[in-house]
mmCIF file of C-alpha atoms in Angstrom:
data_model
loop_
_atom_site.group_PDB
_atom_site.id
_atom_site.type_symbol
_atom_site.label_atom_id
_atom_site.label_comp_id
_atom_site.label_asym_id
_atom_site.label_seq_id
_atom_site.Cartn_x
_atom_site.Cartn_y
_atom_site.Cartn_z
ATOM 1 C CA MET A 408 -0.415 -14.565 -3.072
ATOM 2 C CA ALA A 409 -2.423 -16.703 -0.656
ATOM 3 C CA ILE A 410 -5.416 -14.358 -1.069
ATOM 4 C CA LEU A 411 -5.457 -14.930 -4.841
ATOM 5 C CA PHE A 412 -5.042 -18.701 -4.660
ATOM 6 C CA CYS A 413 -7.714 -19.100 -1.976
ATOM 7 C CA GLY A 414 -10.172 -16.958 -3.929
ATOM 8 C CA ILE A 415 -9.689 -18.934 -7.140
ATOM 9 C CA PHE A 416 -10.030 -22.196 -5.217
ATOM 10 C CA PHE A 417 -13.316 -21.180 -3.611
ATOM 11 C CA HIS A 418 -14.816 -20.119 -6.930
ATOM 12 C CA GLN A 419 -13.678 -23.265 -8.720
ATOM 13 C CA ALA A 420 -15.152 -25.333 -5.879
ATOM 14 C CA GLY A 421 -18.668 -24.009 -6.481
ATOM 15 C CA ALA A 422 -19.913 -27.507 -7.250
ATOM 16 C CA GLN A 423 -19.151 -28.486 -3.664
ATOM 17 C CA LYS A 424 -21.190 -25.490 -2.395
ATOM 18 C CA ILE A 425 -18.077 -23.675 -1.165
ATOM 19 C CA GLU A 426 -18.537 -19.970 -1.796
ATOM 20 C CA SER A 427 -15.984 -17.202 -1.450
ATOM 21 C CA PRO A 428 -17.096 -13.892 0.125
ATOM 22 C CA PHE A 429 -15.023 -12.159 -2.569
ATOM 23 C CA ASN A 430 -15.664 -11.792 -6.299
ATOM 24 C CA GLU A 431 -12.688 -9.635 -7.317
ATOM 25 C CA TYR A 432 -8.928 -10.041 -6.880
ATOM 26 C CA GLY A 433 -6.052 -7.739 -7.695
ATOM 27 C CA PHE A 434 -2.308 -7.193 -7.811
ATOM 28 C CA SER A 435 -0.844 -3.684 -7.666
ATOM 29 C CA VAL A 436 2.465 -1.879 -8.081
ATOM 30 C CA ASN A 437 2.807 1.308 -6.039
ATOM 31 C CA ARG A 438 5.113 4.323 -5.899
ATOM 32 C CA THR A 439 5.242 6.537 -2.825
ATOM 33 C CA ASN A 440 4.491 10.251 -3.246
ATOM 34 C CA VAL A 441 6.451 11.695 -0.324
ATOM 35 C CA SER A 442 9.590 13.173 -1.929
ATOM 36 C CA ASN A 443 11.216 16.334 -0.565
ATOM 37 C CA ASP A 444 14.758 17.623 -0.020
ATOM 38 C CA ASN A 445 15.490 14.740 2.334
ATOM 39 C CA THR A 446 13.178 11.993 1.045
ATOM 40 C CA GLU A 447 13.039 9.925 -2.153
ATOM 41 C CA ASP A 448 10.144 7.808 -3.407
ATOM 42 C CA ARG A 449 10.464 4.050 -3.776
ATOM 43 C CA THR A 450 8.422 1.277 -5.445
ATOM 44 C CA GLY A 451 6.315 -1.364 -3.656
ATOM 45 C CA PHE A 452 3.472 -3.789 -4.332
ATOM 46 C CA GLY A 453 0.214 -5.157 -2.986
ATOM 47 C CA ILE A 454 -2.414 -7.900 -3.371
ATOM 48 C CA GLY A 455 -6.080 -7.799 -2.456
ATOM 49 C CA ALA A 456 -9.479 -9.477 -2.424
ATOM 50 C CA TYR A 457 -12.750 -7.533 -2.730
ATOM 51 C CA HIS A 458 -16.512 -7.848 -2.801
ATOM 52 C CA SER A 459 -17.735 -5.413 -5.454
ATOM 53 C CA PRO A 460 -21.111 -4.670 -7.111
ATOM 54 C CA ALA A 461 -22.358 -6.517 -10.193
ATOM 55 C CA PRO A 462 -20.810 -5.186 -13.436
ATOM 56 C CA ASP A 463 -24.206 -4.624 -15.099
ATOM 57 C CA SER A 464 -25.402 -2.363 -12.256
ATOM 58 C CA GLU A 465 -24.911 1.380 -11.864
ATOM 59 C CA GLY A 466 -22.561 0.674 -8.992
ATOM 60 C CA GLY A 467 -22.688 0.166 -5.262
ATOM 61 C CA PHE A 468 -20.748 -0.334 -2.061
ATOM 62 C CA MET A 469 -17.586 -2.448 -2.062
ATOM 63 C CA ILE A 470 -15.225 -3.688 0.616
ATOM 64 C CA GLY A 471 -11.845 -5.350 0.457
ATOM 65 C CA PHE A 472 -8.803 -6.618 2.295
ATOM 66 C CA GLU A 473 -5.253 -6.069 1.094
ATOM 67 C CA TYR A 474 -1.626 -6.659 1.936
ATOM 68 C CA ASN A 475 0.520 -3.670 0.902
ATOM 69 C CA HIS A 476 4.255 -3.053 0.982
ATOM 70 C CA THR A 477 5.632 0.479 0.529
ATOM 71 C CA SER A 478 9.117 1.947 0.759
ATOM 72 C CA GLN A 479 10.884 5.300 1.024
ATOM 73 C CA PHE A 480 14.448 6.590 1.351
ATOM 74 C CA LYS A 481 15.824 9.235 3.733
ATOM 75 C CA LYS A 482 19.161 10.940 3.137
ATOM 76 C CA ARG A 483 19.547 11.910 6.806
ATOM 77 C CA VAL A 484 17.672 11.115 10.024
ATOM 78 C CA PHE A 485 18.692 13.247 13.004
ATOM 79 C CA PHE A 486 18.168 12.517 16.681
ATOM 80 C CA MET A 487 18.234 14.822 19.685
ATOM 81 C CA ASP A 488 21.494 14.019 21.466
ATOM 82 C CA HIS A 489 24.700 15.762 22.515
ATOM 83 C CA PHE A 490 27.108 13.713 20.385
ATOM 84 C CA GLY A 491 26.185 14.756 16.863
ATOM 85 C CA GLY A 492 24.866 11.318 15.956
ATOM 86 C CA TYR A 493 22.611 10.753 12.952
ATOM 87 C CA GLU A 494 21.658 8.116 10.381
ATOM 88 C CA LYS A 495 22.174 8.431 6.637
ATOM 89 C CA ASP A 496 21.152 6.618 3.443
ATOM 90 C CA VAL A 497 18.224 5.056 5.309
ATOM 91 C CA THR A 498 15.645 2.884 3.529
ATOM 92 C CA TYR A 499 12.317 2.250 5.275
ATOM 93 C CA ASP A 500 10.125 -0.689 4.225
ATOM 94 C CA PHE A 501 6.567 -0.818 5.595
ATOM 95 C CA ASP A 502 4.045 -3.670 5.582
ATOM 96 C CA TYR A 503 0.305 -3.188 6.127
ATOM 97 C CA ILE A 504 -2.933 -5.068 6.234
ATOM 98 C CA THR A 505 -5.472 -2.727 4.655
ATOM 99 C CA PHE A 506 -9.251 -2.630 5.078
ATOM 100 C CA LEU A 507 -10.856 -0.839 2.125
ATOM 101 C CA PHE A 508 -14.397 0.536 1.894
ATOM 102 C CA ALA A 509 -15.600 2.512 -1.113
ATOM 103 C CA HIS A 510 -18.433 3.239 -3.517
ATOM 104 C CA ARG A 511 -17.950 2.062 -7.087
ATOM 105 C CA PHE A 512 -19.628 3.890 -9.976
ATOM 106 C CA HIS A 513 -20.094 2.247 -13.381
ATOM 107 C CA PHE A 514 -20.250 4.245 -16.642
ATOM 108 C CA GLU A 515 -20.584 3.400 -20.324
ATOM 109 C CA ALA A 516 -18.745 6.155 -22.212
ATOM 110 C CA GLY A 517 -17.457 4.330 -25.286
ATOM 111 C CA ALA A 518 -15.670 2.038 -22.830
ATOM 112 C CA LYS A 519 -16.633 0.357 -19.603
ATOM 113 C CA ILE A 520 -15.464 2.852 -16.973
ATOM 114 C CA LEU A 521 -15.413 2.463 -13.215
ATOM 115 C CA ILE A 522 -14.709 5.018 -10.497
ATOM 116 C CA ASP A 523 -13.884 3.998 -6.925
ATOM 117 C CA LEU A 524 -14.134 6.606 -4.177
ATOM 118 C CA GLY A 525 -13.853 5.838 -0.487
ATOM 119 C CA GLY A 526 -11.619 5.306 2.490
ATOM 120 C CA PHE A 527 -9.164 2.824 3.878
ATOM 121 C CA LEU A 528 -7.504 1.845 7.127
ATOM 122 C CA ASP A 529 -3.870 0.747 6.976
ATOM 123 C CA ILE A 530 -2.886 -1.464 9.908
ATOM 124 C CA GLY A 531 0.897 -1.349 10.136
ATOM 125 C CA ILE A 532 2.145 -4.839 10.977
ATOM 126 C CA SER A 533 5.908 -4.460 10.529
ATOM 127 C CA SER A 534 8.700 -2.286 9.185
ATOM 128 C CA VAL A 535 12.383 -2.612 8.399
ATOM 129 C CA LYS A 536 14.890 0.222 8.634
ATOM 130 C CA GLU A 537 18.300 -0.155 6.968
ATOM 131 C CA GLY A 538 21.106 2.359 6.546
ATOM 132 C CA ILE A 539 24.301 3.764 8.044
ATOM 133 C CA SER A 540 24.636 5.105 11.597
ATOM 134 C CA HIS A 541 27.105 7.953 12.155
ATOM 135 C CA SER A 542 28.103 7.936 15.813
ATOM 136 C CA CYS A 543 30.454 10.124 17.858
ATOM 137 C CA TYR A 544 29.931 8.441 21.223
ATOM 138 C CA GLN A 545 33.565 7.377 20.966
ATOM 139 C CA PHE A 546 36.442 9.114 19.243
ATOM 140 C CA PRO A 547 37.020 8.974 16.374
ATOM 141 C CA CYS A 548 33.490 9.150 14.930
ATOM 142 C CA ALA A 549 32.463 6.050 12.991
ATOM 143 C CA ASP A 550 29.974 4.950 10.327
ATOM 144 C CA VAL A 551 28.324 1.593 10.976
ATOM 145 C CA LYS A 552 25.830 -0.229 8.768
ATOM 146 C CA PHE A 553 22.639 -1.342 10.511
ATOM 147 C CA LYS A 554 19.344 -3.113 9.873
ATOM 148 C CA LYS A 555 16.484 -2.965 12.378
ATOM 149 C CA SER A 556 13.058 -4.601 12.412
ATOM 150 C CA TYR A 557 10.035 -3.195 14.218
ATOM 151 C CA GLY A 558 6.595 -4.492 15.115
ATOM 152 C CA SER A 559 3.219 -2.799 14.810
ATOM 153 C CA LEU A 560 3.228 0.757 13.455
ATOM 154 C CA GLY A 561 -0.307 1.689 14.443
ATOM 155 C CA LEU A 562 -3.443 2.608 12.496
ATOM 156 C CA PHE A 563 -3.405 4.981 9.512
ATOM 157 C CA PRO A 564 -6.768 5.998 7.976
ATOM 158 C CA GLY A 565 -6.969 7.646 4.587
ATOM 159 C CA ILE A 566 -8.858 8.434 1.378
ATOM 160 C CA ALA A 567 -8.583 6.514 -1.902
ATOM 161 C CA PHE A 568 -9.640 7.530 -5.419
ATOM 162 C CA GLY A 569 -9.277 5.528 -8.636
ATOM 163 C CA ILE A 570 -10.518 5.525 -12.235
ATOM 164 C CA GLY A 571 -10.258 2.372 -14.307
ATOM 165 C CA ILE A 572 -11.550 0.376 -17.247
ATOM 166 C CA LYS A 573 -13.236 -3.029 -17.395
ATOM 167 C CA ILE A 574 -12.523 -5.555 -20.149
ATOM 168 C CA PRO A 575 -15.103 -8.379 -20.286
ATOM 169 C CA VAL A 576 -13.834 -11.820 -21.302
ATOM 170 C CA LEU A 577 -16.340 -14.695 -21.010
ATOM 171 C CA ARG A 578 -17.527 -14.805 -17.382
ATOM 172 C CA TYR A 579 -14.667 -12.593 -16.186
ATOM 173 C CA GLN A 580 -13.901 -8.900 -16.214
ATOM 174 C CA PHE A 581 -10.307 -7.729 -16.265
ATOM 175 C CA ILE A 582 -9.698 -4.402 -14.533
ATOM 176 C CA LEU A 583 -6.937 -1.862 -15.053
ATOM 177 C CA LYS A 584 -7.118 0.950 -12.504
ATOM 178 C CA PRO A 585 -4.719 3.780 -11.575
ATOM 179 C CA GLU A 586 -5.400 4.930 -8.015
ATOM 180 C CA TYR A 587 -4.147 7.402 -5.416
ATOM 181 C CA LYS A 588 -4.133 6.759 -1.663
ATOM 182 C CA PHE A 589 -3.823 9.725 0.691
ATOM 183 C CA CYS A 590 -3.067 8.935 4.342
ATOM 184 C CA LEU A 591 -4.507 11.312 6.944
ATOM 185 C CA LEU A 592 -1.918 10.591 9.661
ATOM 186 C CA HIS A 593 1.865 10.459 9.857
ATOM 187 C CA ALA A 594 4.589 8.732 11.864
ATOM 188 C CA GLU A 595 7.889 9.969 13.269
ATOM 189 C CA ASP A 596 11.425 8.654 13.641
ATOM 190 C CA GLY A 597 13.858 10.980 15.373
ATOM 191 C CA GLU A 598 13.234 14.439 13.957
ATOM 192 C CA GLU A 599 11.794 13.037 10.705
ATOM 193 C CA ARG A 600 8.069 12.957 9.942
ATOM 194 C CA PHE A 601 6.698 10.271 7.627
ATOM 195 C CA SER A 602 3.788 10.429 5.213
ATOM 196 C CA PHE A 603 2.395 7.296 3.597
ATOM 197 C CA ASN A 604 0.792 8.640 0.403
ATOM 198 C CA TYR A 605 1.259 6.686 -2.810
ATOM 199 C CA TYR A 606 0.111 6.121 -6.366
ATOM 200 C CA ARG A 607 -0.591 2.636 -7.596
ATOM 201 C CA LEU A 608 -1.609 0.735 -10.708
ATOM 202 C CA LEU A 609 -3.944 -2.172 -9.965
ATOM 203 C CA VAL A 610 -4.551 -5.094 -12.323
ATOM 204 C CA GLY A 611 -7.558 -7.132 -11.256
ATOM 205 C CA ILE A 612 -9.962 -9.854 -12.271
ATOM 206 C CA LYS A 613 -13.647 -9.897 -11.369
ATOM 207 C CA ILE A 614 -15.603 -13.158 -11.469
ATOM 208 C CA ASN A 615 -19.192 -12.480 -12.540
#
């Protein structure tokens, strides 16, 4: 939320000649798109600040910075060992700082339409893994609950595409934009491979 509060403060402080580099702010709800026989999608969220082209133009280049949180669930995570150990009912929570760069197109087709097409770079800053460990290192085998935190995950580039509408109100424009983010790389834990693709619905405000 700090991004949103700082942006509003800078714009309201225009009389003191303090200018924000951003003119658009957003909050999003996301849903991962990684489900398979062993994986279930989960819901997350994000906030962001952007510099986007003027609403009365045909469009132009935009950049932005975001914080995003995504989640997914694994039924089983197997590891290469000689004791039959594995993890089950595992929830992974991932946190990223995202750098976004895209081209925004503006259209007037009975409504004020925008299309964003570009790329992003997710910088994984932390993750939390929580579930049940099934271990046979000692007899009898036992199930033990665990929760582990990790540091940096690495860099994950990808492609983003969104179509939205703009609703002008006074000197502001409210934005409602469904979007899809496709990550080009993956991560691994044990014998499991992770994708980081997700849908999201972004609600934003642009200050003209």
